[in-house]
CSV table of C-alpha atoms in Angstrom, one decimal:
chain,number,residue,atom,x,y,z
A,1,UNK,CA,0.0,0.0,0.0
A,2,UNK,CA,1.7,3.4,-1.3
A,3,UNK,CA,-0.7,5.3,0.5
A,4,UNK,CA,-2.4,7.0,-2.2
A,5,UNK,CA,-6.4,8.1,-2.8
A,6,UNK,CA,-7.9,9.3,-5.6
A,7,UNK,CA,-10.7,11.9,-5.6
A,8,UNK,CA,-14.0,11.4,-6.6
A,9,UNK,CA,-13.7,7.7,-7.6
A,10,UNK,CA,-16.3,8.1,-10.4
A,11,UNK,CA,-17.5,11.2,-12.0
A,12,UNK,CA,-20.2,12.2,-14.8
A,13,UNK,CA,-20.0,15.3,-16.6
A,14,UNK,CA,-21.0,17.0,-19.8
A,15,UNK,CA,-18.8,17.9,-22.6
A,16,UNK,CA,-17.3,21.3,-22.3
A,17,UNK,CA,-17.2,21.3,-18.7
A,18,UNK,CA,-14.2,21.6,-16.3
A,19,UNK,CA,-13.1,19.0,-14.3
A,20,UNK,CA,-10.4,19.1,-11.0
A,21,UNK,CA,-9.6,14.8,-10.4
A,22,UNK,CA,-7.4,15.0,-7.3
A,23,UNK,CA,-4.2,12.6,-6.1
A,24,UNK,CA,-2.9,12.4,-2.7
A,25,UNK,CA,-0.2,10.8,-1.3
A,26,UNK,CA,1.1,10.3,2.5
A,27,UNK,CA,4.3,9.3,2.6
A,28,UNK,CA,6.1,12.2,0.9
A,29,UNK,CA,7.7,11.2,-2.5
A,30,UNK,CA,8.9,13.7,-4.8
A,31,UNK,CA,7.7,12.5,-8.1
A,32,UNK,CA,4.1,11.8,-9.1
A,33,UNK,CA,2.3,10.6,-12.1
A,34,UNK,CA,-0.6,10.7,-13.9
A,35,UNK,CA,-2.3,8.0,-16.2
A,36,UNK,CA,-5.4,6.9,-18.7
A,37,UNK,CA,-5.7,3.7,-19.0
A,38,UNK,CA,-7.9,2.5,-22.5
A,39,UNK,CA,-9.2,-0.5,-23.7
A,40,UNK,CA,-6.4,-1.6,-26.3
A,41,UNK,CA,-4.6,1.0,-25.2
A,42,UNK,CA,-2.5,-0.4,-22.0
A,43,UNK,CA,-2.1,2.6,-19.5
A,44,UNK,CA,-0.5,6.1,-21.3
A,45,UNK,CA,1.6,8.8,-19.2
A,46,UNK,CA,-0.8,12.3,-19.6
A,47,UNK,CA,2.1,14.2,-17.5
A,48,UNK,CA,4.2,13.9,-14.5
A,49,UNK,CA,5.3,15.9,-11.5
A,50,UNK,CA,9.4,15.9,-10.2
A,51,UNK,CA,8.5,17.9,-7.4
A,52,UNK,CA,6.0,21.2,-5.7
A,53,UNK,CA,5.4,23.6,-8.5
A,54,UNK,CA,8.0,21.1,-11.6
A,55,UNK,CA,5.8,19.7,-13.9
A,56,UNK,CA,6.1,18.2,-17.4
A,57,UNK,CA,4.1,16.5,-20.2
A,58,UNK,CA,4.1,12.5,-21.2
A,59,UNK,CA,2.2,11.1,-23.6
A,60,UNK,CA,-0.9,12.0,-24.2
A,61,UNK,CA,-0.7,15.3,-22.4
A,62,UNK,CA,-3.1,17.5,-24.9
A,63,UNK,CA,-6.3,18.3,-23.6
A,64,UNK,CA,-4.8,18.1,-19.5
A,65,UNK,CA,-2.8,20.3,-16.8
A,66,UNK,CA,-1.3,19.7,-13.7
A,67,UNK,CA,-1.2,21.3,-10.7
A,68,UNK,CA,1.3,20.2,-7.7
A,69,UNK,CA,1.1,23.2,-4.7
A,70,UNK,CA,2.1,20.5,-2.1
A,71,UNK,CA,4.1,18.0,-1.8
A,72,UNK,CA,1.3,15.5,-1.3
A,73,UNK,CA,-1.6,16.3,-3.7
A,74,UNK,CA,-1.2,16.1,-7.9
A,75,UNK,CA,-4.0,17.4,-9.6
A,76,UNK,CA,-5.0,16.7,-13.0
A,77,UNK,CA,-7.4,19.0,-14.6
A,78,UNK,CA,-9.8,18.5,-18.1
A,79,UNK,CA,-10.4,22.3,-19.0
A,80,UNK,CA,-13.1,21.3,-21.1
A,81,UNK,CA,-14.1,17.9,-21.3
A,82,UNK,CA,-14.7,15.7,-24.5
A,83,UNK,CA,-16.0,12.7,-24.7
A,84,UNK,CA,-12.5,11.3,-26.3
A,85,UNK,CA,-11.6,11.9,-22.2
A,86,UNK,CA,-13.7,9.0,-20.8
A,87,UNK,CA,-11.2,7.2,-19.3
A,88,UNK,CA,-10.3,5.7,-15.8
A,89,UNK,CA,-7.6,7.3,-14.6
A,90,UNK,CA,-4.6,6.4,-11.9
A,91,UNK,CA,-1.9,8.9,-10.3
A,92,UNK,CA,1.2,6.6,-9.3
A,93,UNK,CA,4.2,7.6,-7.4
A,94,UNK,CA,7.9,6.6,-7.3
A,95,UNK,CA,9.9,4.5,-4.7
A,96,UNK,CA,13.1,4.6,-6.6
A,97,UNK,CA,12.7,3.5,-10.1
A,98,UNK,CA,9.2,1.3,-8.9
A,99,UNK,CA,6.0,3.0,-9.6
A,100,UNK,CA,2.5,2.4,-7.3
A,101,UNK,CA,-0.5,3.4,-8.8
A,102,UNK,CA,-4.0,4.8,-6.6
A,103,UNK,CA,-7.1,3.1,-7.2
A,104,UNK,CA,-8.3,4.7,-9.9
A,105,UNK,CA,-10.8,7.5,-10.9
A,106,UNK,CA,-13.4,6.6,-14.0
A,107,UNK,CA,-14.3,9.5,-16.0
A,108,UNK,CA,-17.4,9.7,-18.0
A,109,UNK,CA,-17.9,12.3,-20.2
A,110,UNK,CA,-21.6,12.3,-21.9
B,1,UNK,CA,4.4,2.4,-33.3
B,2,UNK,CA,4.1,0.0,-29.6
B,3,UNK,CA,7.3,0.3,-28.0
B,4,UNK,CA,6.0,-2.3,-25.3
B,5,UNK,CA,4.2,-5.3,-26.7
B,6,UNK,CA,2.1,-8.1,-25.1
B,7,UNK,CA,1.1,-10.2,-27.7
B,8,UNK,CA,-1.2,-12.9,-26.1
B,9,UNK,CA,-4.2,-11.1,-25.2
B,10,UNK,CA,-5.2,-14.1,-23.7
B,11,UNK,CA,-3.9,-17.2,-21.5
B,12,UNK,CA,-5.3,-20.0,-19.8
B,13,UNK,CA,-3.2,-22.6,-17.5
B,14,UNK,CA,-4.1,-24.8,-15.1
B,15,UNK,CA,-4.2,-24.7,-11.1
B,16,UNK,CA,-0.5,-25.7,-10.0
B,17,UNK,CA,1.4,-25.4,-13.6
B,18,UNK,CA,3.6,-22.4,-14.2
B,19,UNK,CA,1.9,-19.2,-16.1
B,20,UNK,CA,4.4,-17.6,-18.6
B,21,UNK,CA,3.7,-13.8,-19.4
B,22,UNK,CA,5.5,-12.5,-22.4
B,23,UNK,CA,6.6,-8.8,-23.3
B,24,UNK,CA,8.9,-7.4,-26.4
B,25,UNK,CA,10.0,-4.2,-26.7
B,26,UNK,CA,11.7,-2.4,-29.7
B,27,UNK,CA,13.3,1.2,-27.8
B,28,UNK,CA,17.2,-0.6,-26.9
B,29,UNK,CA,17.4,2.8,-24.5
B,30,UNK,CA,15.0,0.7,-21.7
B,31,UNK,CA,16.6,0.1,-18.6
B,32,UNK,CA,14.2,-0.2,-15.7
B,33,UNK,CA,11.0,-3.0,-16.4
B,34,UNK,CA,8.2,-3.8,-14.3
B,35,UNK,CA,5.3,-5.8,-13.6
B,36,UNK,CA,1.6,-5.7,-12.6
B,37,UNK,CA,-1.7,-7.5,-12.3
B,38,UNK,CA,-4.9,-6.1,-12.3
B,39,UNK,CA,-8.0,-6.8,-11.1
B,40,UNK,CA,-11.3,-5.0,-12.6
B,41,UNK,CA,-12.2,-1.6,-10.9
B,42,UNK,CA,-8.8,-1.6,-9.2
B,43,UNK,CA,-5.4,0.2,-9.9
B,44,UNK,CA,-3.0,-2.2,-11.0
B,45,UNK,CA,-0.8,-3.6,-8.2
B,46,UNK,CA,2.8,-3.8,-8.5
B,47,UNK,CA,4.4,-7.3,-8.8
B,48,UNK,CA,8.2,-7.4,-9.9
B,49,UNK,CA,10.8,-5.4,-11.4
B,50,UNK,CA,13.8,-5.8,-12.9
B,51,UNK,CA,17.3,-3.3,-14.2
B,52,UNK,CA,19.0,-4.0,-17.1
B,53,UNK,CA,22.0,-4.7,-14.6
B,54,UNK,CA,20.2,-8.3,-14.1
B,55,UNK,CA,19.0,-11.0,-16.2
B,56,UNK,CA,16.4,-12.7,-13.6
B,57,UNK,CA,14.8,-11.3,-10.6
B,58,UNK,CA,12.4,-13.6,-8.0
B,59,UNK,CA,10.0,-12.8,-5.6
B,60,UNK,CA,8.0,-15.9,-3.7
B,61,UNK,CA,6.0,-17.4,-7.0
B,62,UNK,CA,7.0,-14.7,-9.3
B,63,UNK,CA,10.0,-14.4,-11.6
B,64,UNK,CA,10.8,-11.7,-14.0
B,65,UNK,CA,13.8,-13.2,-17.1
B,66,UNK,CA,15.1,-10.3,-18.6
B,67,UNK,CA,17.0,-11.1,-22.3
B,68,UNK,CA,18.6,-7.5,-23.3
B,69,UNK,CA,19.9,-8.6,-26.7
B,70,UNK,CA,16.5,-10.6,-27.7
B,71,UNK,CA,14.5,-7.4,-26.2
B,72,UNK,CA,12.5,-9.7,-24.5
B,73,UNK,CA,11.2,-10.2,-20.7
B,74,UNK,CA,9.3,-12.7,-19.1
B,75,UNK,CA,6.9,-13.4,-15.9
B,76,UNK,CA,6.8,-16.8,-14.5
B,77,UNK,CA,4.1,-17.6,-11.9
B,78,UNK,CA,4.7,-21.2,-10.3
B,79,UNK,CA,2.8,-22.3,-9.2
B,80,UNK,CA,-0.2,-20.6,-10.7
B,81,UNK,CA,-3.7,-19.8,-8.3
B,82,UNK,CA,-7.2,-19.2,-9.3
B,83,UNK,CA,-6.3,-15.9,-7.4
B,84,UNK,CA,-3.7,-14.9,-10.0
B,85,UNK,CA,-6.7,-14.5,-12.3
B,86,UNK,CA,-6.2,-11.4,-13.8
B,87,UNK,CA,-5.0,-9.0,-16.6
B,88,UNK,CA,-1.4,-8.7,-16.0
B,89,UNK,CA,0.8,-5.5,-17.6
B,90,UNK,CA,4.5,-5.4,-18.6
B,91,UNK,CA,6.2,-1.7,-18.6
B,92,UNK,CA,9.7,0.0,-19.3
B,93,UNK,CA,11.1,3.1,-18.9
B,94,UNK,CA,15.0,4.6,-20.1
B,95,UNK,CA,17.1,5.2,-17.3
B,96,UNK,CA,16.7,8.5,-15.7
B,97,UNK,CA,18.0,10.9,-13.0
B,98,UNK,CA,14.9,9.9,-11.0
B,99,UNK,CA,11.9,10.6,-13.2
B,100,UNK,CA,10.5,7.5,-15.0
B,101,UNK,CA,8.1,7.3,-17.5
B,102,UNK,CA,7.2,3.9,-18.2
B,103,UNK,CA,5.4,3.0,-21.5
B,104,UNK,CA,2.7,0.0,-20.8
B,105,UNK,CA,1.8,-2.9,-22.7
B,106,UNK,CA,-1.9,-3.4,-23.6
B,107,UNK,CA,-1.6,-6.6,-21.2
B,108,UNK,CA,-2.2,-10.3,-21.3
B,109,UNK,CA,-5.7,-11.7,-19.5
B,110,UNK,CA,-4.5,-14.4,-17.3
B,111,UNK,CA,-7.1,-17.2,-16.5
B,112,UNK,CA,-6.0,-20.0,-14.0
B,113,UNK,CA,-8.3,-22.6,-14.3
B,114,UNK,CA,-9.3,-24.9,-10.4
């Protein structure tokens, strides 16, 4: 157990609206991730954190930003959501070059 | 292009034999590879890892065989449990000066049959 929650666990919205999905960790590790995971797809890096405030992109980053005020919470933000977004979605962190992943958030967006 | 392949969608073994997981990768920059099962509505749970430094890694029933020239790594399960019933991803990332970003598989549904 890494000690990680996701925030809500499942979410609804229309298209065009925001959405805040929200990672926290306990145990203080300096770099965070974020992740879609899609049928056929495996699970794709949308963009990653290397400490408060240092952010970068991954993958599939178009469409998402990050936020990381504190050490201990990620957040991943849809500015406008499309339905090309529904997704479930897991933060991870890093203990040395091993990476735990949250439980999960799915996204619906109608 | 798939840098990370899993190319049995599907596998089914019986209670008590050994369960072999497959992955190929094409990027020869990889250095750090790891392993995790999956169970629907969860996040997936880490299982094994493995550095290019090593060729084999063990944990209990789990084994990770890592063949750097083949670009090729393996997951042995011995012996296999109906609990080990899941979908099962392989990942790998280049080194790095502590940030890793690991490109997935699209993961291999194990079924182990009682």
């Amino acid at each position: 157990d890494a000690g990680i929650t996701q925030s809500p666990r499942h979410k609804v919205t229309e298209t065009g609206t925001p959405v805040t999905l929200r990672c926290h960790q306990t145990e203080n590790h300096r770099y965070m991730y974020w992740y879609r995971q899609d049928p056929g797809h495996g699970l794709r890096l949308i963009h990653y954190s290397y400490g408060v405030k240092d952010t970068d992109k991954g993958e599939v980053s178009d469409g998402y930003s990050v936020s990381r005020s504190k050490t201990e919470d990620f957040l991943l933000t849809l500015e406008s959501a499309t339905s090309s977004q529904t997704s479930v979605y897991f933060c991870a962190i890093s203990r040395s070059y091993e990476q735990y992943f949250g439980p999960g958030t799915r996204l619906t967006v109608t | 292009d798939q840098q990370v392949k899993q190319n049995s969608p599907s596998l089914s073994v019986q209670e008590g034999r050994i369960s072999i997981l497959n992955c190929d990768y094409t990027n020869s920059m990889f250095d750090y590879f790891l392993w995790y099962k999956k169970y629907p509505a969860e996040g997936p749970t880490f299982l094994i890892s493995i550095s290019s430094i090593k060729d084999k890694n063990e944990d209990g029933r789990f084994t990770v065989f890592l063949n750097k020239s083949a670009k090729h790594l393996s997951l042995h399960i011995v012996p296999s449990q109906p609990g080990d019933s899941a979908v099962y991803f392989c990942a790998a990332s280049p080194s790095s000066e502590g940030t890793y970003k690991y490109i997935f598989g699209t993961g291999t549904r194990l079924k182990v049959l009682a």
